[in-house]
Amino acid sequence: MHKCTQHRLTGKERKCLKRRKELMSSIRGVSHFTRRTKRRLYFKLQLWMWRKRQKKYNFALFRAKKQETRKLELSERVEADSAIAVHPASIQTEPNLEVMKKDIHEFLDNFYRMYGSFIPLQKTDVLKHLRRTFNMDFSNSKNSIFPEVDRYRTAVVQNSVPSFQVVYKKHTLTLDDLCTLADQNWLNDQVMNMYGELMMDSANHEVHFLNSFFHRQLMTKGYDGVKRWTKQVDLFSKSLLLVPVHLEVHWCLVAADNIRKRICLYDSQGNALQKVARNVLKYLMTEAKERKQTAFENGWTVSFDEEIPQQSNENDCGVFVLEYSRCLTLGKPLNFSQRDIPKIRKRIYKELCDCKIHLQD
């Protein structure tokens, strides 16, 4: 005789069987239904449960398919982006020469109207403009671009900008004033004083730049001659005082650090003009006494900084003074040299016309 092996139900089958028995028992418990009605009701319930399971399965299948599609789209997008990043030149074509010339002419016209001359123009400005306009690098096209810039610039200069002026607060600069920044010309007081005003504004007036005539007036008429010059200003509330000093044919700078009580002389020719620094110290001590600022009446030190950039000609002392002042105002190191002066002159010209200090060189 063969033994009949009994099939063991799994947990899922056992649960399903239990649910079916419960349904049948609940249906059988209703006495007023006929057996046929109960049977029909049972199969309807079974069908409803099957449809519910099928719906759940279809939803899971749909969700999995949607996730797969989304992953595929994402991978295709990444591949497309990487293809563009790797081969930017493949989608860029160099603009037509006439179109490029027209754009260069328009840029030069606007530049000339904005700055009154081409003194602050650098040829790299044209390349930067073209790069922004066409989203391309034109470094290899200099031989075709620069001659066109020179040719058109010569033609534009024939038509001077009538009565070009820059007005900022109480300062007015003419084109003659701005032309002192060209080549190796000597800077004048108007340029010096307006640039000082821009520096004070850039430092939120925590730095005070005294007028270029201040030291001359102090030397000729003493403290009483300049007493009213700072009537509206509390010098001792400032962190730094900058005093440009004009000595006949040379500019130098005296900086007074109110926090450290330190007066330092900056001279681009290496002259240790201690007398100039002590004149400023004497003025500050008298001013402190007049303003009853007892904390500033003593404790000052005077020094001469030798490790600073020096000029190698007789013409750029004014530019050095402005660059010393700018670096001290912005808290930057004095990292420039005589070789940088032509570029600095152009930048100062632009800053004066834009009426603001460019924080990025």
Tab-separated table of C-alpha atoms in Angstrom:
chain	number	residue	atom	x	y	z
A	1	MET	CA	0.000	0.000	0.000
A	2	HIS	CA	1.144	3.445	-0.825
A	3	LYS	CA	1.158	6.053	1.847
A	4	CYS	CA	-0.719	9.173	0.943
A	5	THR	CA	1.545	12.181	1.471
A	6	GLN	CA	-0.329	15.184	2.751
A	7	HIS	CA	0.483	18.537	1.081
A	8	ARG	CA	1.598	21.141	3.581
A	9	LEU	CA	0.131	24.578	3.048
A	10	THR	CA	2.342	27.629	2.957
A	11	GLY	CA	1.626	30.601	5.168
A	12	LYS	CA	0.120	32.548	2.287
A	13	GLU	CA	-2.127	29.658	1.227
A	14	ARG	CA	-3.189	29.087	4.821
A	15	LYS	CA	-4.129	32.737	5.183
A	16	CYS	CA	-6.095	32.683	1.909
A	17	LEU	CA	-7.951	29.513	2.946
A	18	LYS	CA	-8.812	31.010	6.300
A	19	ARG	CA	-10.193	34.144	4.636
A	20	ARG	CA	-12.294	32.002	2.276
A	21	LYS	CA	-13.738	29.985	5.164
A	22	GLU	CA	-14.584	33.173	7.014
A	23	LEU	CA	-16.356	34.531	3.976
A	24	MET	CA	-18.276	31.288	3.497
A	25	SER	CA	-19.207	31.089	7.146
A	26	SER	CA	-20.405	34.686	7.098
A	27	ILE	CA	-22.485	33.979	4.037
A	28	ARG	CA	-23.805	30.664	5.431
A	29	GLY	CA	-24.742	32.409	8.625
A	30	VAL	CA	-27.347	34.441	6.767
A	31	SER	CA	-30.358	32.130	7.061
A	32	HIS	CA	-32.794	33.984	4.831
A	33	PHE	CA	-30.574	33.499	1.706
A	34	THR	CA	-31.064	30.419	-0.432
A	35	ARG	CA	-28.139	28.160	-1.145
A	36	ARG	CA	-27.974	29.363	-4.740
A	37	THR	CA	-27.947	33.011	-3.676
A	38	LYS	CA	-25.246	32.342	-1.135
A	39	ARG	CA	-23.151	30.597	-3.755
A	40	ARG	CA	-23.580	33.466	-6.206
A	41	LEU	CA	-22.670	35.985	-3.517
A	42	TYR	CA	-19.595	33.976	-2.623
A	43	PHE	CA	-18.331	33.966	-6.216
A	44	LYS	CA	-19.005	37.696	-6.520
A	45	LEU	CA	-16.871	38.294	-3.473
A	46	GLN	CA	-14.159	36.088	-4.913
A	47	LEU	CA	-14.287	38.017	-8.185
A	48	TRP	CA	-14.099	41.335	-6.338
A	49	MET	CA	-11.046	40.179	-4.391
A	50	TRP	CA	-9.371	38.930	-7.567
A	51	ARG	CA	-9.953	42.250	-9.321
A	52	LYS	CA	-8.555	44.101	-6.332
A	53	ARG	CA	-5.401	41.967	-6.378
A	54	GLN	CA	-5.106	42.442	-10.143
A	55	LYS	CA	-5.460	46.207	-9.807
A	56	LYS	CA	-2.779	46.282	-7.137
A	57	TYR	CA	-0.476	44.207	-9.321
A	58	ASN	CA	-1.074	46.435	-12.357
A	59	PHE	CA	-0.361	49.565	-10.316
A	60	ALA	CA	2.930	48.104	-9.082
A	61	LEU	CA	3.812	47.177	-12.657
A	62	PHE	CA	2.950	50.688	-13.868
A	63	ARG	CA	5.031	52.323	-11.151
A	64	ALA	CA	8.045	50.146	-11.920
A	65	LYS	CA	7.729	50.942	-15.619
A	66	LYS	CA	7.465	54.667	-14.908
A	67	GLN	CA	10.574	54.613	-12.736
A	68	GLU	CA	12.439	52.761	-15.457
A	69	THR	CA	11.370	55.369	-18.030
A	70	ARG	CA	12.439	58.195	-15.748
A	71	LYS	CA	15.871	56.640	-15.233
A	72	LEU	CA	16.271	56.217	-18.964
A	73	GLU	CA	15.360	59.865	-19.649
A	74	LEU	CA	17.764	61.050	-16.966
A	75	SER	CA	20.638	59.003	-18.369
A	76	GLU	CA	19.938	60.327	-21.877
A	77	ARG	CA	19.941	63.899	-20.581
A	78	VAL	CA	23.252	63.392	-18.763
A	79	GLU	CA	24.795	61.925	-21.906
A	80	ALA	CA	23.563	64.873	-23.965
A	81	ASP	CA	24.953	67.404	-21.459
A	82	SER	CA	28.297	65.648	-21.328
A	83	ALA	CA	28.450	65.594	-25.108
A	84	ILE	CA	27.902	69.362	-25.197
A	85	ALA	CA	30.497	69.931	-22.469
A	86	VAL	CA	33.098	67.788	-24.171
A	87	HIS	CA	32.545	69.198	-27.652
A	88	PRO	CA	31.616	72.897	-27.293
A	89	ALA	CA	33.303	73.771	-30.547
A	90	SER	CA	31.057	71.410	-32.462
A	91	ILE	CA	28.006	73.601	-31.819
A	92	GLN	CA	29.747	76.956	-32.210
A	93	THR	CA	30.518	78.570	-35.493
A	94	GLU	CA	32.615	81.681	-35.882
A	95	PRO	CA	30.448	84.696	-36.740
A	96	ASN	CA	30.550	86.323	-40.124
A	97	LEU	CA	33.370	88.867	-40.467
A	98	GLU	CA	30.984	91.689	-41.340
A	99	VAL	CA	28.776	90.896	-38.352
A	100	MET	CA	31.808	90.905	-36.083
A	101	LYS	CA	33.043	94.223	-37.505
A	102	LYS	CA	29.655	95.805	-36.966
A	103	ASP	CA	29.634	94.629	-33.353
A	104	ILE	CA	33.166	95.968	-32.770
A	105	HIS	CA	32.188	99.358	-34.226
A	106	GLU	CA	29.123	99.539	-32.008
A	107	PHE	CA	31.183	98.655	-28.936
A	108	LEU	CA	33.801	101.316	-29.723
A	109	ASP	CA	31.124	103.966	-30.348
A	110	ASN	CA	29.493	103.260	-26.986
A	111	PHE	CA	32.870	103.202	-25.242
A	112	TYR	CA	33.832	106.572	-26.708
A	113	ARG	CA	30.542	108.151	-25.647
A	114	MET	CA	30.855	106.715	-22.144
A	115	TYR	CA	34.467	107.692	-21.456
A	116	GLY	CA	35.027	110.645	-23.783
A	117	SER	CA	38.196	109.124	-25.220
A	118	PHE	CA	39.962	105.837	-25.839
A	119	ILE	CA	42.556	106.459	-23.123
A	120	PRO	CA	41.181	103.734	-20.803
A	121	LEU	CA	40.576	101.229	-23.616
A	122	GLN	CA	42.509	97.990	-23.507
A	123	LYS	CA	42.400	95.653	-26.461
A	124	THR	CA	41.445	92.867	-24.097
A	125	ASP	CA	38.224	94.829	-23.448
A	126	VAL	CA	37.239	94.187	-27.061
A	127	LEU	CA	37.997	90.472	-26.746
A	128	LYS	CA	35.940	90.251	-23.544
A	129	HIS	CA	33.035	91.997	-25.241
A	130	LEU	CA	33.142	89.633	-28.217
A	131	ARG	CA	33.328	86.630	-25.902
A	132	ARG	CA	30.218	87.807	-24.052
A	133	THR	CA	28.355	88.570	-27.276
A	134	PHE	CA	29.139	85.444	-29.285
A	135	ASN	CA	29.988	83.065	-26.439
A	136	MET	CA	33.289	82.216	-28.090
A	137	ASP	CA	36.984	82.639	-27.439
A	138	PHE	CA	38.571	85.025	-29.954
A	139	SER	CA	42.140	84.803	-28.630
A	140	ASN	CA	43.281	83.185	-31.868
A	141	SER	CA	41.657	85.912	-33.989
A	142	LYS	CA	43.684	88.845	-32.647
A	143	ASN	CA	45.414	89.403	-35.986
A	144	SER	CA	42.093	90.170	-37.647
A	145	ILE	CA	40.399	91.955	-34.720
A	146	PHE	CA	43.075	94.365	-33.456
A	147	PRO	CA	43.816	96.038	-36.835
A	148	GLU	CA	40.097	96.692	-37.229
A	149	VAL	CA	39.967	98.173	-33.714
A	150	ASP	CA	42.898	100.491	-34.482
A	151	ARG	CA	41.434	101.553	-37.821
A	152	TYR	CA	37.987	102.365	-36.484
A	153	ARG	CA	39.354	104.000	-33.340
A	154	THR	CA	41.382	106.410	-35.459
A	155	ALA	CA	38.260	107.294	-37.438
A	156	VAL	CA	36.116	107.842	-34.325
A	157	VAL	CA	38.664	110.108	-32.624
A	158	GLN	CA	38.170	112.651	-35.412
A	159	ASN	CA	34.749	113.415	-33.896
A	160	SER	CA	35.411	114.593	-30.358
A	161	VAL	CA	32.729	114.316	-27.682
A	162	PRO	CA	31.432	117.872	-27.096
A	163	SER	CA	32.015	119.246	-23.569
A	164	PHE	CA	32.571	115.866	-21.950
A	165	GLN	CA	32.321	116.105	-18.154
A	166	VAL	CA	32.067	113.820	-15.161
A	167	VAL	CA	30.126	115.268	-12.231
A	168	TYR	CA	30.093	113.572	-8.836
A	169	LYS	CA	28.864	115.384	-5.735
A	170	LYS	CA	30.914	118.587	-5.535
A	171	HIS	CA	33.508	117.383	-8.054
A	172	THR	CA	33.566	118.075	-11.784
A	173	LEU	CA	36.120	116.567	-14.117
A	174	THR	CA	36.665	117.759	-17.662
A	175	LEU	CA	38.300	115.779	-20.427
A	176	ASP	CA	41.497	117.759	-19.810
A	177	ASP	CA	41.511	116.564	-16.193
A	178	LEU	CA	41.005	112.961	-17.262
A	179	CYS	CA	43.739	113.249	-19.871
A	180	THR	CA	46.272	113.628	-17.058
A	181	LEU	CA	45.834	109.861	-16.673
A	182	ALA	CA	47.123	109.244	-20.192
A	183	ASP	CA	50.645	107.997	-20.855
A	184	GLN	CA	53.026	109.467	-18.243
A	185	ASN	CA	51.241	112.739	-17.521
A	186	TRP	CA	51.235	114.190	-14.019
A	187	LEU	CA	47.948	113.910	-12.154
A	188	ASN	CA	46.210	117.096	-11.084
A	189	ASP	CA	44.347	117.936	-7.872
A	190	GLN	CA	40.881	117.459	-9.398
A	191	VAL	CA	41.591	113.831	-10.250
A	192	MET	CA	43.222	113.253	-6.861
A	193	ASN	CA	40.326	114.709	-4.860
A	194	MET	CA	37.473	113.062	-6.754
A	195	TYR	CA	39.171	109.686	-6.525
A	196	GLY	CA	39.541	110.262	-2.788
A	197	GLU	CA	35.783	110.902	-2.589
A	198	LEU	CA	35.097	107.608	-4.366
A	199	MET	CA	37.354	105.765	-1.927
A	200	MET	CA	35.533	107.231	1.063
A	201	ASP	CA	32.202	106.101	-0.372
A	202	SER	CA	33.522	102.614	-1.086
A	203	ALA	CA	34.617	102.303	2.567
A	204	ASN	CA	31.263	103.561	3.916
A	205	HIS	CA	33.088	106.642	5.212
A	206	GLU	CA	35.146	104.689	7.717
A	207	VAL	CA	38.126	106.135	5.851
A	208	HIS	CA	38.602	109.867	5.386
A	209	PHE	CA	40.599	111.270	2.476
A	210	LEU	CA	41.717	114.830	3.136
A	211	ASN	CA	41.810	117.341	0.304
A	212	SER	CA	45.043	117.549	-1.684
A	213	PHE	CA	45.347	121.233	-0.724
A	214	PHE	CA	45.141	120.409	2.997
A	215	HIS	CA	48.844	119.912	3.697
A	216	ARG	CA	49.842	122.983	1.700
A	217	GLN	CA	47.371	125.107	3.672
A	218	LEU	CA	48.567	123.567	6.937
A	219	MET	CA	52.170	124.477	6.135
A	220	THR	CA	51.417	128.059	5.116
A	221	LYS	CA	48.743	129.045	7.661
A	222	GLY	CA	49.093	126.498	10.442
A	223	TYR	CA	46.292	124.782	12.325
A	224	ASP	CA	44.016	127.829	12.211
A	225	GLY	CA	44.181	127.753	8.414
A	226	VAL	CA	42.643	124.271	8.222
A	227	LYS	CA	40.607	124.216	11.419
A	228	ARG	CA	37.322	124.685	9.581
A	229	TRP	CA	38.135	122.082	6.913
A	230	THR	CA	37.023	119.226	9.157
A	231	LYS	CA	34.301	121.069	11.046
A	232	GLN	CA	31.618	118.666	9.779
A	233	VAL	CA	33.791	115.557	10.178
A	234	ASP	CA	34.803	113.681	13.304
A	235	LEU	CA	38.256	112.525	12.251
A	236	PHE	CA	38.708	110.338	15.316
A	237	SER	CA	35.639	108.249	14.519
A	238	LYS	CA	37.366	107.075	11.341
A	239	SER	CA	39.608	104.049	11.270
A	240	LEU	CA	42.003	105.538	8.730
A	241	LEU	CA	42.968	109.033	7.580
A	242	LEU	CA	44.674	109.538	4.220
A	243	VAL	CA	46.548	112.766	3.536
A	244	PRO	CA	47.910	113.270	-0.003
A	245	VAL	CA	50.892	115.591	0.109
A	246	HIS	CA	52.044	117.600	-2.901
A	247	LEU	CA	55.642	118.780	-2.617
A	248	GLU	CA	56.129	121.076	-5.613
A	249	VAL	CA	56.875	118.333	-8.179
A	250	HIS	CA	56.233	115.191	-6.165
A	251	TRP	CA	53.312	113.414	-4.516
A	252	CYS	CA	53.518	111.276	-1.383
A	253	LEU	CA	50.982	109.921	1.108
A	254	VAL	CA	50.623	110.093	4.880
A	255	ALA	CA	48.283	107.517	6.442
A	256	ALA	CA	47.086	107.840	10.032
A	257	ASP	CA	45.770	104.648	11.609
A	258	ASN	CA	43.494	105.832	14.433
A	259	ILE	CA	43.098	102.336	15.856
A	260	ARG	CA	46.819	101.657	16.246
A	261	LYS	CA	47.726	105.341	16.694
A	262	ARG	CA	50.288	104.957	13.963
A	263	ILE	CA	51.281	107.449	11.289
A	264	CYS	CA	53.059	106.038	8.265
A	265	LEU	CA	54.630	107.760	5.280
A	266	TYR	CA	54.344	106.191	1.824
A	267	ASP	CA	56.760	107.617	-0.725
A	268	SER	CA	57.243	105.994	-4.127
A	269	GLN	CA	60.747	107.447	-4.454
A	270	GLY	CA	61.917	106.134	-1.093
A	271	ASN	CA	62.308	109.557	0.523
A	272	ALA	CA	62.109	109.398	4.322
A	273	LEU	CA	60.196	112.657	4.711
A	274	GLN	CA	59.785	112.434	8.479
A	275	LYS	CA	58.987	116.135	8.712
A	276	VAL	CA	55.884	115.695	6.554
A	277	ALA	CA	54.603	112.877	8.760
A	278	ARG	CA	55.299	114.855	11.939
A	279	ASN	CA	53.392	117.841	10.566
A	280	VAL	CA	50.327	115.617	10.231
A	281	LEU	CA	50.931	114.214	13.733
A	282	LYS	CA	51.130	117.708	15.198
A	283	TYR	CA	47.869	118.614	13.481
A	284	LEU	CA	46.091	115.513	14.834
A	285	MET	CA	47.234	116.155	18.401
A	286	THR	CA	46.027	119.755	18.192
A	287	GLU	CA	42.728	118.613	16.688
A	288	ALA	CA	42.307	116.045	19.483
A	289	LYS	CA	42.867	118.755	22.065
A	290	GLU	CA	40.355	121.079	20.391
A	291	ARG	CA	37.752	118.294	20.131
A	292	LYS	CA	38.486	117.122	23.697
A	293	GLN	CA	39.544	113.684	22.449
A	294	THR	CA	42.042	113.051	25.228
A	295	ALA	CA	42.642	109.452	24.139
A	296	PHE	CA	44.248	110.730	20.925
A	297	GLU	CA	46.438	113.448	22.430
A	298	ASN	CA	49.397	111.115	22.931
A	299	GLY	CA	50.683	107.603	22.272
A	300	TRP	CA	51.239	108.088	18.534
A	301	THR	CA	54.141	106.561	16.600
A	302	VAL	CA	55.612	107.695	13.289
A	303	SER	CA	57.114	105.250	10.796
A	304	PHE	CA	58.354	105.082	7.235
A	305	ASP	CA	57.478	102.011	5.191
A	306	GLU	CA	60.378	101.102	2.931
A	307	GLU	CA	58.964	97.788	1.664
A	308	ILE	CA	56.469	99.345	-0.718
A	309	PRO	CA	56.266	99.509	-4.533
A	310	GLN	CA	58.594	102.134	-5.979
A	311	GLN	CA	58.413	104.129	-9.184
A	312	SER	CA	61.192	103.947	-11.751
A	313	ASN	CA	60.493	107.272	-13.461
A	314	GLU	CA	59.702	110.860	-12.527
A	315	ASN	CA	56.070	110.956	-13.649
A	316	ASP	CA	53.968	108.351	-11.839
A	317	CYS	CA	54.146	109.482	-8.198
A	318	GLY	CA	50.509	110.651	-8.239
A	319	VAL	CA	49.308	107.296	-9.556
A	320	PHE	CA	51.329	105.516	-6.866
A	321	VAL	CA	49.693	107.683	-4.178
A	322	LEU	CA	46.203	106.825	-5.446
A	323	GLU	CA	47.032	103.127	-5.627
A	324	TYR	CA	48.546	103.167	-2.115
A	325	SER	CA	45.340	104.832	-0.908
A	326	ARG	CA	43.090	102.374	-2.711
A	327	CYS	CA	44.894	99.339	-1.299
A	328	LEU	CA	44.819	100.747	2.245
A	329	THR	CA	41.133	101.645	1.919
A	330	LEU	CA	40.129	98.203	0.657
A	331	GLY	CA	42.483	96.400	3.040
A	332	LYS	CA	44.507	94.884	0.210
A	333	PRO	CA	48.268	94.296	0.139
A	334	LEU	CA	50.418	96.614	-1.956
A	335	ASN	CA	50.985	94.027	-4.676
A	336	PHE	CA	51.761	96.155	-7.718
A	337	SER	CA	54.810	97.541	-9.461
A	338	GLN	CA	55.877	100.100	-12.037
A	339	ARG	CA	54.983	97.614	-14.766
A	340	ASP	CA	51.322	97.691	-13.655
A	341	ILE	CA	50.994	101.482	-13.757
A	342	PRO	CA	49.694	101.792	-17.376
A	343	LYS	CA	46.884	99.374	-16.557
A	344	ILE	CA	46.213	101.149	-13.237
A	345	ARG	CA	45.936	104.501	-15.031
A	346	LYS	CA	43.269	103.049	-17.334
A	347	ARG	CA	41.384	101.540	-14.408
A	348	ILE	CA	41.406	104.827	-12.468
A	349	TYR	CA	40.075	106.623	-15.561
A	350	LYS	CA	37.184	104.149	-15.800
A	351	GLU	CA	36.462	104.351	-12.070
A	352	LEU	CA	36.248	108.137	-12.243
A	353	CYS	CA	33.840	108.004	-15.190
A	354	ASP	CA	31.789	105.229	-13.568
A	355	CYS	CA	31.814	107.166	-10.265
A	356	LYS	CA	32.690	104.082	-8.238
A	357	ILE	CA	35.705	102.046	-7.204
A	358	HIS	CA	35.951	98.733	-9.034
A	359	LEU	CA	36.491	96.146	-6.328
A	360	GLN	CA	37.735	93.639	-8.900
A	361	ASP	CA	40.905	94.742	-10.665
